[in-house]
XYZ file of C-alpha atoms in Angstrom:
640
model
C -60.301 122.412 51.081
C -59.861 126.064 51.659
C -63.306 127.472 52.280
C -62.824 130.728 50.909
C -66.540 132.219 51.506
C -66.442 131.038 55.182
C -62.830 132.427 56.112
C -63.054 135.621 54.196
C -63.387 138.836 56.026
C -66.636 140.798 56.981
C -67.009 144.704 57.942
C -70.007 145.700 59.989
C -69.875 149.314 60.443
C -66.307 149.938 61.859
C -65.521 146.420 63.081
C -63.933 143.862 60.574
C -64.085 140.163 61.433
C -61.195 138.035 60.062
C -64.022 135.361 59.204
C -67.634 134.684 58.860
C -67.772 132.498 61.986
C -70.054 133.600 65.160
C -69.756 131.619 67.946
C -73.453 132.327 69.265
C -74.371 133.181 73.075
C -74.812 129.726 74.724
C -75.918 129.222 78.420
C -72.685 127.896 80.531
C -73.979 128.608 83.789
C -70.453 129.800 84.953
C -71.726 133.217 86.375
C -70.704 133.469 90.156
C -73.498 134.838 92.324
C -74.982 136.457 89.308
C -72.577 138.930 88.899
C -69.098 137.071 89.135
C -67.002 136.675 85.743
C -64.026 134.096 86.984
C -61.252 132.646 85.350
C -63.391 129.636 83.986
C -65.624 131.657 81.638
C -62.715 133.853 80.639
C -60.612 130.768 79.812
C -63.677 129.089 77.854
C -63.891 132.249 75.566
C -60.106 132.562 75.176
C -59.979 129.075 73.899
C -62.397 129.769 71.170
C -60.642 132.979 70.153
C -57.196 131.264 70.198
C -59.208 128.548 68.066
C -59.803 130.905 65.184
C -63.486 131.921 65.962
C -64.275 135.330 64.145
C -66.652 136.489 66.875
C -67.499 135.454 70.198
C -70.803 136.282 71.419
C -70.947 136.268 75.223
C -74.420 134.437 76.510
C -77.258 136.584 77.579
C -76.808 139.432 80.199
C -79.618 140.749 82.072
C -80.651 144.444 82.032
C -82.424 144.598 85.072
C -82.531 142.363 88.499
C -86.257 141.436 87.948
C -85.364 139.064 85.358
C -81.885 138.322 86.745
C -82.154 134.598 87.804
C -79.427 132.749 89.376
C -77.901 130.943 86.231
C -77.489 134.295 84.046
C -75.024 136.917 83.905
C -76.083 140.810 84.582
C -75.099 143.904 82.953
C -76.604 146.619 85.200
C -73.849 147.423 88.029
C -70.394 148.587 88.267
C -69.450 145.082 89.074
C -70.763 143.711 86.249
C -68.696 145.977 83.846
C -65.508 145.395 85.915
C -65.986 141.589 85.241
C -66.764 141.682 82.064
C -63.930 144.034 81.143
C -61.703 141.207 82.476
C -63.110 138.898 79.723
C -62.854 141.403 77.091
C -59.446 142.325 77.734
C -58.594 138.559 77.627
C -60.243 137.868 74.479
C -58.543 141.047 72.673
C -55.309 139.704 73.858
C -55.758 136.340 72.437
C -56.454 137.904 69.067
C -60.378 137.817 69.011
C -63.522 140.098 69.131
C -66.111 139.841 71.272
C -69.715 140.693 71.776
C -72.602 140.256 74.339
C -76.064 139.572 74.237
C -78.363 142.275 75.945
C -81.337 140.456 77.210
C -84.617 140.486 79.489
C -85.959 136.913 79.690
C -89.768 137.685 80.136
C -91.499 134.493 81.612
C -88.497 131.984 80.498
C -85.953 132.532 83.441
C -88.802 131.968 86.106
C -87.955 128.389 86.561
C -84.560 129.688 88.295
C -86.225 132.476 90.107
C -85.652 133.084 93.753
C -87.385 135.737 96.186
C -85.580 138.598 94.615
C -87.089 138.294 91.188
C -90.148 139.383 89.660
C -91.955 137.951 86.812
C -92.348 140.677 84.077
C -94.245 139.846 80.773
C -96.466 141.600 78.429
C -99.577 141.225 80.814
C -97.919 141.965 83.779
C -96.313 145.143 82.888
C -97.560 148.538 83.204
C -96.875 151.206 80.543
C -94.406 152.913 82.919
C -92.737 149.364 83.839
C -92.108 149.379 79.939
C -90.769 152.610 79.512
C -88.331 151.737 82.545
C -87.138 148.395 80.776
C -86.483 150.490 77.734
C -84.119 152.535 79.432
C -82.748 149.644 81.367
C -81.731 148.196 77.560
C -80.159 151.527 76.830
C -78.127 151.654 80.131
C -77.018 147.856 79.624
C -75.663 148.833 76.378
C -73.922 151.660 77.881
C -72.328 149.582 80.447
C -71.409 146.930 77.835
C -69.672 149.350 75.643
C -67.725 150.559 78.831
C -66.741 146.935 79.560
C -65.104 146.822 76.080
C -67.216 144.778 73.990
C -66.703 145.203 70.134
C -70.508 144.557 69.422
C -73.740 144.145 71.154
C -76.635 141.608 70.201
C -80.344 142.596 71.188
C -81.763 139.057 71.986
C -85.312 139.212 70.625
C -85.701 135.275 70.026
C -86.849 132.214 72.031
C -90.053 133.782 73.657
C -87.815 136.355 75.724
C -89.475 139.518 76.347
C -88.979 141.295 72.916
C -90.450 138.128 71.374
C -93.235 137.842 73.715
C -94.337 141.318 72.795
C -93.921 140.269 69.014
C -96.101 137.139 69.273
C -99.771 137.552 68.945
C -100.416 134.577 71.365
C -98.093 135.791 73.940
C -99.100 139.519 73.916
C -102.689 139.841 74.772
C -102.422 143.711 75.457
C -105.187 145.840 74.303
C -103.232 149.555 74.589
C -100.527 150.702 72.264
C -98.249 147.947 72.973
C -100.568 145.095 71.886
C -102.902 144.126 69.350
C -102.046 145.323 65.840
C -98.570 144.353 64.386
C -97.614 148.182 64.359
C -98.363 148.343 68.363
C -96.801 144.819 69.106
C -93.314 145.947 67.330
C -93.371 149.069 69.476
C -91.382 147.921 72.591
C -88.921 146.079 70.671
C -88.185 148.951 68.278
C -87.963 151.429 71.377
C -85.480 149.026 73.023
C -83.381 149.175 69.806
C -83.516 152.800 69.424
C -82.392 153.243 73.252
C -79.528 150.970 72.926
C -78.532 152.422 69.494
C -78.370 156.103 71.465
C -75.633 154.513 73.949
C -73.518 152.895 71.433
C -70.762 154.497 69.350
C -71.632 155.199 65.793
C -69.244 152.779 64.474
C -70.101 150.039 66.547
C -72.292 147.256 64.981
C -75.656 145.981 66.376
C -76.447 142.400 65.965
C -80.158 141.203 66.758
C -81.214 137.588 67.345
C -84.496 136.670 66.140
C -86.354 133.394 65.115
C -86.376 132.799 61.187
C -89.755 131.303 61.924
C -92.456 131.518 64.696
C -94.187 127.914 65.101
C -96.052 125.442 67.084
C -97.768 128.217 69.190
C -101.729 128.694 68.928
C -100.928 132.150 67.211
C -97.611 132.782 65.357
C -95.971 135.728 63.641
C -96.166 135.301 59.984
C -93.288 135.233 57.712
C -94.425 138.486 56.305
C -94.269 139.976 59.736
C -91.042 138.709 60.540
C -89.412 140.169 57.420
C -91.134 143.623 58.058
C -90.105 143.652 61.744
C -86.327 143.162 60.452
C -86.553 145.886 58.214
C -88.354 148.199 60.915
C -85.108 147.029 63.123
C -82.596 147.804 60.712
C -84.155 151.242 59.899
C -83.863 151.637 63.858
C -80.276 150.832 63.980
C -79.640 146.870 63.442
C -76.864 146.109 61.371
C -77.096 142.171 61.032
C -79.888 139.663 62.210
C -78.649 136.397 63.837
C -81.790 134.117 62.657
C -82.168 131.404 64.902
C -85.157 129.116 65.688
C -87.343 127.832 68.838
C -89.361 128.943 71.618
C -90.221 127.889 75.324
C -93.758 127.649 74.982
C -94.176 124.399 72.854
C -92.203 121.694 71.141
C -90.353 124.099 69.145
C -88.011 124.268 72.039
C -85.970 121.392 70.201
C -85.137 123.831 67.278
C -83.335 125.989 69.813
C -80.535 123.504 70.954
C -81.109 121.182 67.944
C -80.334 117.344 68.701
C -79.098 114.819 66.498
C -82.761 114.447 65.137
C -82.242 117.379 63.158
C -79.836 117.380 60.062
C -77.054 120.098 59.871
C -78.217 123.060 58.035
C -81.864 122.216 58.940
C -83.017 125.747 59.232
C -81.135 127.159 56.242
C -84.176 126.899 53.865
C -86.054 129.297 56.045
C -83.138 131.576 56.725
C -82.489 131.893 52.900
C -85.920 132.757 52.319
C -86.019 135.624 54.784
C -82.637 136.902 53.794
C -83.997 137.791 49.996
C -86.462 140.054 51.603
C -84.516 142.053 54.024
C -81.957 144.923 53.944
C -79.125 143.926 56.423
C -76.763 141.035 56.284
C -77.960 137.684 57.999
C -75.983 135.159 60.380
C -77.539 131.710 59.788
C -77.776 129.086 62.614
C -78.566 125.638 62.079
C -76.564 122.837 63.764
C -73.257 123.278 61.618
C -70.793 120.570 62.451
C -68.593 120.595 59.054
C -67.062 123.763 57.429
C -68.013 122.593 54.007
C -71.513 123.014 54.619
C -71.143 126.451 56.395
C -69.025 127.582 53.373
C -71.708 126.410 50.752
C -74.382 128.366 52.722
C -72.584 131.309 52.255
C -71.728 130.994 48.574
C -75.311 130.127 47.934
C -76.254 133.548 49.277
C -78.443 132.240 52.247
C -76.572 133.780 54.860
C -73.583 135.940 55.309
C -72.205 134.669 58.518
C -72.713 131.268 60.279
C -73.200 130.696 63.908
C -71.152 127.697 64.839
C -72.082 126.669 68.550
C -71.931 123.473 69.892
C -69.369 122.398 67.351
C -66.959 124.789 69.254
C -68.071 123.295 72.634
C -66.762 120.195 71.499
C -63.913 121.259 69.832
C -62.473 124.776 70.667
C -60.037 124.249 67.746
C -62.762 123.661 65.003
C -62.090 126.803 63.160
C -58.226 126.630 62.976
C -58.533 122.904 62.208
C -60.994 123.586 59.389
C -59.187 126.438 57.842
C -55.754 124.474 57.792
C -57.121 121.267 56.585
C -56.917 119.325 59.626
C -60.344 118.491 59.666
C -59.626 114.812 60.423
C -58.477 116.019 63.896
C -61.822 117.708 64.822
C -63.636 116.162 67.771
C -67.236 116.605 66.245
C -70.330 117.595 68.168
C -72.780 114.566 68.013
C -75.885 116.402 68.883
C -76.631 114.408 71.854
C -77.388 117.519 74.250
C -76.608 115.561 77.344
C -74.243 118.175 78.361
C -75.047 121.673 76.576
C -78.715 121.470 77.013
C -79.748 118.841 79.836
C -77.171 120.281 82.353
C -78.619 123.776 81.787
C -81.858 122.575 83.019
C -80.433 120.269 85.888
C -80.443 122.187 89.141
C -77.502 119.997 90.389
C -75.008 120.812 87.561
C -72.607 123.723 88.365
C -71.739 124.423 84.324
C -72.520 122.909 81.226
C -70.210 120.031 79.793
C -69.974 118.059 76.660
C -69.942 114.362 76.038
C -67.119 114.718 73.419
C -65.188 117.203 75.406
C -65.367 116.751 79.091
C -62.692 119.710 79.525
C -65.568 122.224 78.484
C -65.783 125.031 81.073
C -62.486 123.442 82.719
C -60.216 125.016 80.254
C -58.674 127.202 83.069
C -57.339 123.937 84.671
C -55.116 123.085 81.633
C -53.507 119.686 80.899
C -50.596 119.481 83.447
C -48.019 117.487 82.299
C -47.178 114.205 84.250
C -44.571 114.504 87.087
C -43.274 110.897 85.911
C -44.297 108.900 83.127
C -46.350 105.995 84.257
C -47.290 102.852 82.413
C -50.932 102.530 82.668
C -52.897 99.456 81.688
C -56.541 100.726 80.537
C -58.789 97.790 80.051
C -61.531 98.439 77.526
C -61.619 100.098 74.178
C -64.850 101.837 74.447
C -65.291 105.851 74.214
C -64.404 106.018 77.802
C -61.321 103.793 77.984
C -59.934 105.499 74.648
C -60.385 109.119 75.965
C -58.508 108.115 79.321
C -55.646 106.765 77.402
C -55.608 110.183 75.328
C -55.645 112.206 78.331
C -52.823 110.278 79.590
C -50.743 110.097 76.555
C -51.204 114.021 76.207
C -49.710 114.564 79.707
C -46.743 112.193 79.387
C -47.908 108.868 80.504
C -47.556 105.479 78.535
C -51.024 104.207 78.504
C -51.937 100.769 76.698
C -55.445 100.058 75.626
C -56.465 96.448 75.986
C -59.785 95.580 74.039
C -61.338 92.270 74.159
C -63.103 92.136 70.863
C -61.853 93.138 67.286
C -63.498 96.477 67.303
C -62.891 99.681 69.285
C -65.785 101.990 70.292
C -67.870 99.837 72.721
C -71.524 100.488 73.097
C -71.163 103.642 71.181
C -70.846 101.571 67.806
C -74.346 99.983 68.756
C -75.758 103.309 69.643
C -75.086 104.523 66.119
C -77.336 102.131 64.651
C -80.299 103.741 66.013
C -82.425 106.031 63.702
C -80.432 109.291 63.208
C -77.554 108.450 65.560
C -74.816 107.606 62.956
C -72.734 110.435 64.503
C -72.392 108.496 67.598
C -70.860 105.534 65.500
C -68.602 107.936 63.674
C -67.578 109.536 66.834
C -66.734 106.257 68.254
C -64.419 105.437 65.257
C -63.019 108.657 65.457
C -61.743 108.184 68.977
C -60.028 104.871 68.156
C -58.239 106.772 65.139
C -57.337 109.534 67.617
C -55.698 107.282 69.950
C -53.805 105.939 67.174
C -52.517 109.303 66.182
C -51.671 110.300 69.534
C -49.429 107.221 69.548
C -51.432 105.005 72.202
C -50.440 101.307 72.322
C -53.606 99.334 71.428
C -53.994 95.572 71.849
C -57.093 94.105 70.044
C -58.795 90.878 70.758
C -57.188 90.696 74.211
C -59.185 90.028 77.276
C -57.345 91.158 80.352
C -57.006 88.470 83.197
C -55.784 88.927 86.783
C -52.655 86.830 85.767
C -52.048 89.317 83.035
C -52.120 92.275 85.559
C -49.624 90.384 87.453
C -47.457 89.409 84.571
C -47.397 93.102 83.373
C -46.955 94.930 86.656
C -48.299 98.424 85.352
C -47.983 101.546 87.502
C -51.844 102.145 87.306
C -54.953 100.263 86.061
C -58.018 101.620 84.624
C -60.890 99.356 84.345
C -63.464 100.618 81.443
C -65.089 97.273 80.204
C -68.515 98.710 80.105
C -71.872 96.878 80.582
C -73.892 94.493 78.821
C -77.683 93.867 78.227
C -79.826 93.046 81.382
C -82.270 89.888 80.918
C -84.797 90.241 83.770
C -85.616 87.017 85.881
C -89.204 86.922 84.439
C -90.894 83.284 84.016
C -90.746 82.688 80.163
C -88.131 85.147 79.236
C -86.451 82.130 77.122
C -89.492 81.842 75.198
C -90.258 81.893 71.283
C -89.945 85.611 69.753
C -88.437 87.014 72.974
C -85.403 88.990 71.762
C -83.118 91.686 73.163
C -82.793 95.220 72.103
C -79.192 94.707 71.371
C -79.804 91.894 68.886
C -82.571 93.931 67.149
C -80.008 97.087 66.631
C -77.148 94.767 65.743
C -79.461 93.223 62.959
C -79.085 89.843 64.239
C -83.126 89.425 64.618
C -86.129 91.330 63.044
C -89.430 91.982 64.856
C -92.603 91.252 63.147
C -96.115 91.705 63.540
C -97.695 93.194 66.816
C -94.394 94.191 68.689
C -94.208 95.480 72.542
C -91.056 96.776 73.663
C -90.510 96.180 77.676
C -88.355 99.006 78.994
C -89.194 102.942 77.954
C -85.751 104.164 78.513
C -83.385 105.672 75.632
C -82.609 102.099 74.611
C -86.357 101.208 74.366
C -87.234 104.207 72.511
C -84.479 103.814 69.912
C -85.232 100.009 69.096
C -88.844 100.927 68.682
C -87.690 103.946 66.164
C -85.355 101.410 64.707
C -88.229 98.932 63.970
C -90.416 101.218 62.524
C -87.884 103.060 60.257
C -86.745 99.443 58.991
C -90.528 98.609 58.002
C -90.577 95.415 60.490
C -93.778 96.751 61.572
C -95.944 99.980 61.513
C -96.681 100.293 65.288
C -94.846 99.491 68.462
C -95.944 99.656 72.029
C -93.700 100.568 74.721
C -94.334 99.343 78.231
C -92.341 100.796 81.270
C -92.817 100.205 85.133
C -92.420 103.872 85.642
C -92.926 106.236 82.745
C -91.892 105.806 78.919
C -89.043 108.385 78.304
C -88.469 108.360 82.328
C -84.677 109.523 82.256
C -84.380 110.366 78.676
C -83.618 114.202 78.012
C -86.361 116.575 77.392
C -85.658 117.275 73.914
C -85.490 113.496 72.965
C -88.806 113.004 74.591
C -90.367 116.221 72.456
C -88.861 114.625 69.201
C -90.406 111.581 70.059
C -93.856 113.465 69.899
C -92.851 115.542 66.827
C -91.680 112.363 64.726
C -93.975 109.417 65.686
C -97.781 109.670 66.269
C -99.534 108.053 69.201
C -100.496 105.204 66.990
C -97.071 104.534 65.853
C -95.354 104.460 69.160
C -97.997 103.601 71.895
C -96.825 104.213 75.414
C -98.181 102.105 78.093
C -96.931 103.574 81.716
C -96.860 101.989 85.122
C -96.893 98.416 83.661
C -94.980 95.615 85.230
C -94.572 92.314 83.431
C -95.187 89.303 85.623
C -94.967 86.310 83.341
C -94.218 85.629 79.639
C -96.323 82.961 77.884
C -96.714 81.468 74.512
C -96.953 84.725 72.656
C -98.691 86.569 75.463
C -97.587 88.574 78.478
C -99.334 89.061 82.096
C -98.727 92.285 83.625
C -99.959 94.602 86.111
C -100.719 98.172 85.766
C -101.958 100.995 87.896
C -105.193 102.417 86.560
C -106.728 105.775 86.563
C -108.288 105.023 89.949
C -104.633 104.368 91.203
C -105.506 100.848 91.550
C -103.437 97.706 90.478
C -104.978 95.497 87.939
C -103.594 92.491 86.042
C -104.112 92.208 82.352
C -102.758 89.906 79.420
C -101.585 91.292 76.059
C -100.797 89.336 72.751
C -97.753 89.758 70.999
C -95.795 88.583 67.735
C -92.397 89.913 69.046
C -91.410 90.846 72.389
C -88.154 93.009 72.832
C -86.658 93.271 75.994
C -84.804 96.708 76.758
C -84.763 96.868 80.365
C -81.228 98.329 80.869
C -77.820 97.071 81.350
C -75.605 95.610 84.059
C -71.907 96.361 84.771
C -69.559 93.489 83.546
C -67.895 91.800 86.326
C -64.663 93.807 87.617
C -64.136 91.906 91.201
C -61.237 89.472 89.886
C -59.375 92.664 88.268
C -60.139 94.829 91.504
C -58.806 92.064 93.890
C -55.555 91.531 91.803
C -54.776 95.094 91.801
C -55.713 95.450 95.558
C -53.459 92.108 96.430
C -50.424 93.766 94.222
C -50.968 97.203 95.778
C -51.517 98.713 92.215
C -53.669 101.755 92.139
C -56.773 101.430 90.243
C -59.896 103.164 88.907
C -63.271 101.722 87.673
C -65.143 104.065 85.136
C -68.100 104.407 83.330
C -70.532 101.672 82.857
C -68.193 99.148 84.352
C -68.562 101.126 87.809
C -72.308 101.646 87.208
C -74.551 101.799 84.036
C -75.549 105.590 83.510
C -75.289 108.038 80.514
C -72.565 108.245 78.204
C -71.386 111.442 79.619
C -70.701 110.187 82.839
C -68.146 107.924 81.277
C -66.415 110.763 79.414
C -66.465 113.006 82.355
C -64.604 110.020 84.452
C -62.272 109.650 81.673
C -61.297 113.428 81.868
C -61.017 113.046 85.746
C -59.145 109.958 85.897
C -56.931 111.097 82.884
C -55.870 114.095 84.203
C -55.352 112.886 87.778
C -53.238 110.080 87.402
């Protein structure tokens, strides 16, 4: 398909964009010591510009040192201008257009503050402080223009400082900057006017705003959002980039929407707002397919579409969509393991992607192999397949050996859980991609040490994954005691009073699966530490949004001691922090207590005996998250 609407040009003041696709600003954590713009972030943007994106929006830059925490870029020093000029020049050379988000974070960046920062919110700022920040927005705009940006975006969403002033719950001031709607919009509008003063007349100004204010004790009404947009248009905003979500409630899930939300989930609200405002709209809402983006523009719900994480997963998303190569697109699955969890992980140096472990490492490139090697990849799960793909692209000769009759490994089973069909689709795509690249694949083949000796490969990669662990609990083999794996695979069904032992990702998903398939109305999850322990924050939030406490009952600090005839004996730590023993009836007991690596000792021993270099990756090395397996696939696939 051609997607004529999506790939038609659009003109905003003096800026003409070749298509309607905006890559929104997304935190990458690639800044070096707050001000450093290095080769990695430049290569990241150049890859998407070359990939056909109409407009790259560089992530938030702080207008002042007070709000400038260590994971953000800045735009208030000469160093900031010089660094960003390198970036804009590179994007322009690649044929792209580029903007930047001008930002003050209010309370949001405080989690990343150090002793150099100061919390600035509506309740802490004096009127003099407000006037200073307004000027700082203008000076940041001036510097961004000097840095060569084609457009600027005023960030007024996601409970950053302008949104905090707009929202009646977060703004409790009683002076001219608080109280009435007219007073609450004063600061945001002053910032816009000051930015506009410092921009060329023919340069457009974007504004990012939430299409809906929600889940806080007091929210902006839709009428107020519409009225503010129209006032902002009068002040100099040319197009509004409508997002969703805030950092003061479970609405955080809408800012970086996981797989729980359908593609385009935000567009009905955006379309409704668009009908009442006088400037164009860029719509945001987890777009993974060009067909949906094109449809939204044709239906008049938006004028541009923000395609973010789909372009993280595949920087060629735009070109492949436009050229009819959609079968080649590596699609985002909404797992948020790399694009969100790594942002809030203090140990992560930058974001990454389950589907694209090369994200933020584009500057390294894929170096051709010095000498083509025959590599035996044992295991046709996602980790093994991706390893083989990187090897093949570099000029090696990998062969994948899969013991079963199906490629994809545990990703296939993961795709059986509610709303995770994209995981199964990704696993099947990975198999087709390996074949498209010409990787040799041998199905129904269990590799033995003798096979390694007979084949004599130049290198061996062991990616045989893990299998469900059944704990050594007395009575584990009793009646109506089943594994989570068998439930998800459809081999058995739960009935009656159901208890899931293990509150990690699998335990949560099997509980959701049981309820969704009508096996029972309520499931109790018991965990020796805490239900959702080790599960990403967004998935935990969605559990609270989608299921009541009566549907999924959480029992923390519970350790099963013995399984009897439809009864478990367990200990728990009560509110007095004392250990007590209890019993509980069950009709179905589901074991979801994690996995254990499949044995690799014999394969490793044979490699060592023969002097064959080898790597063990993914769950075969140690059961962890899928993102660890794909990261190791990239590392090994580019190192051999």
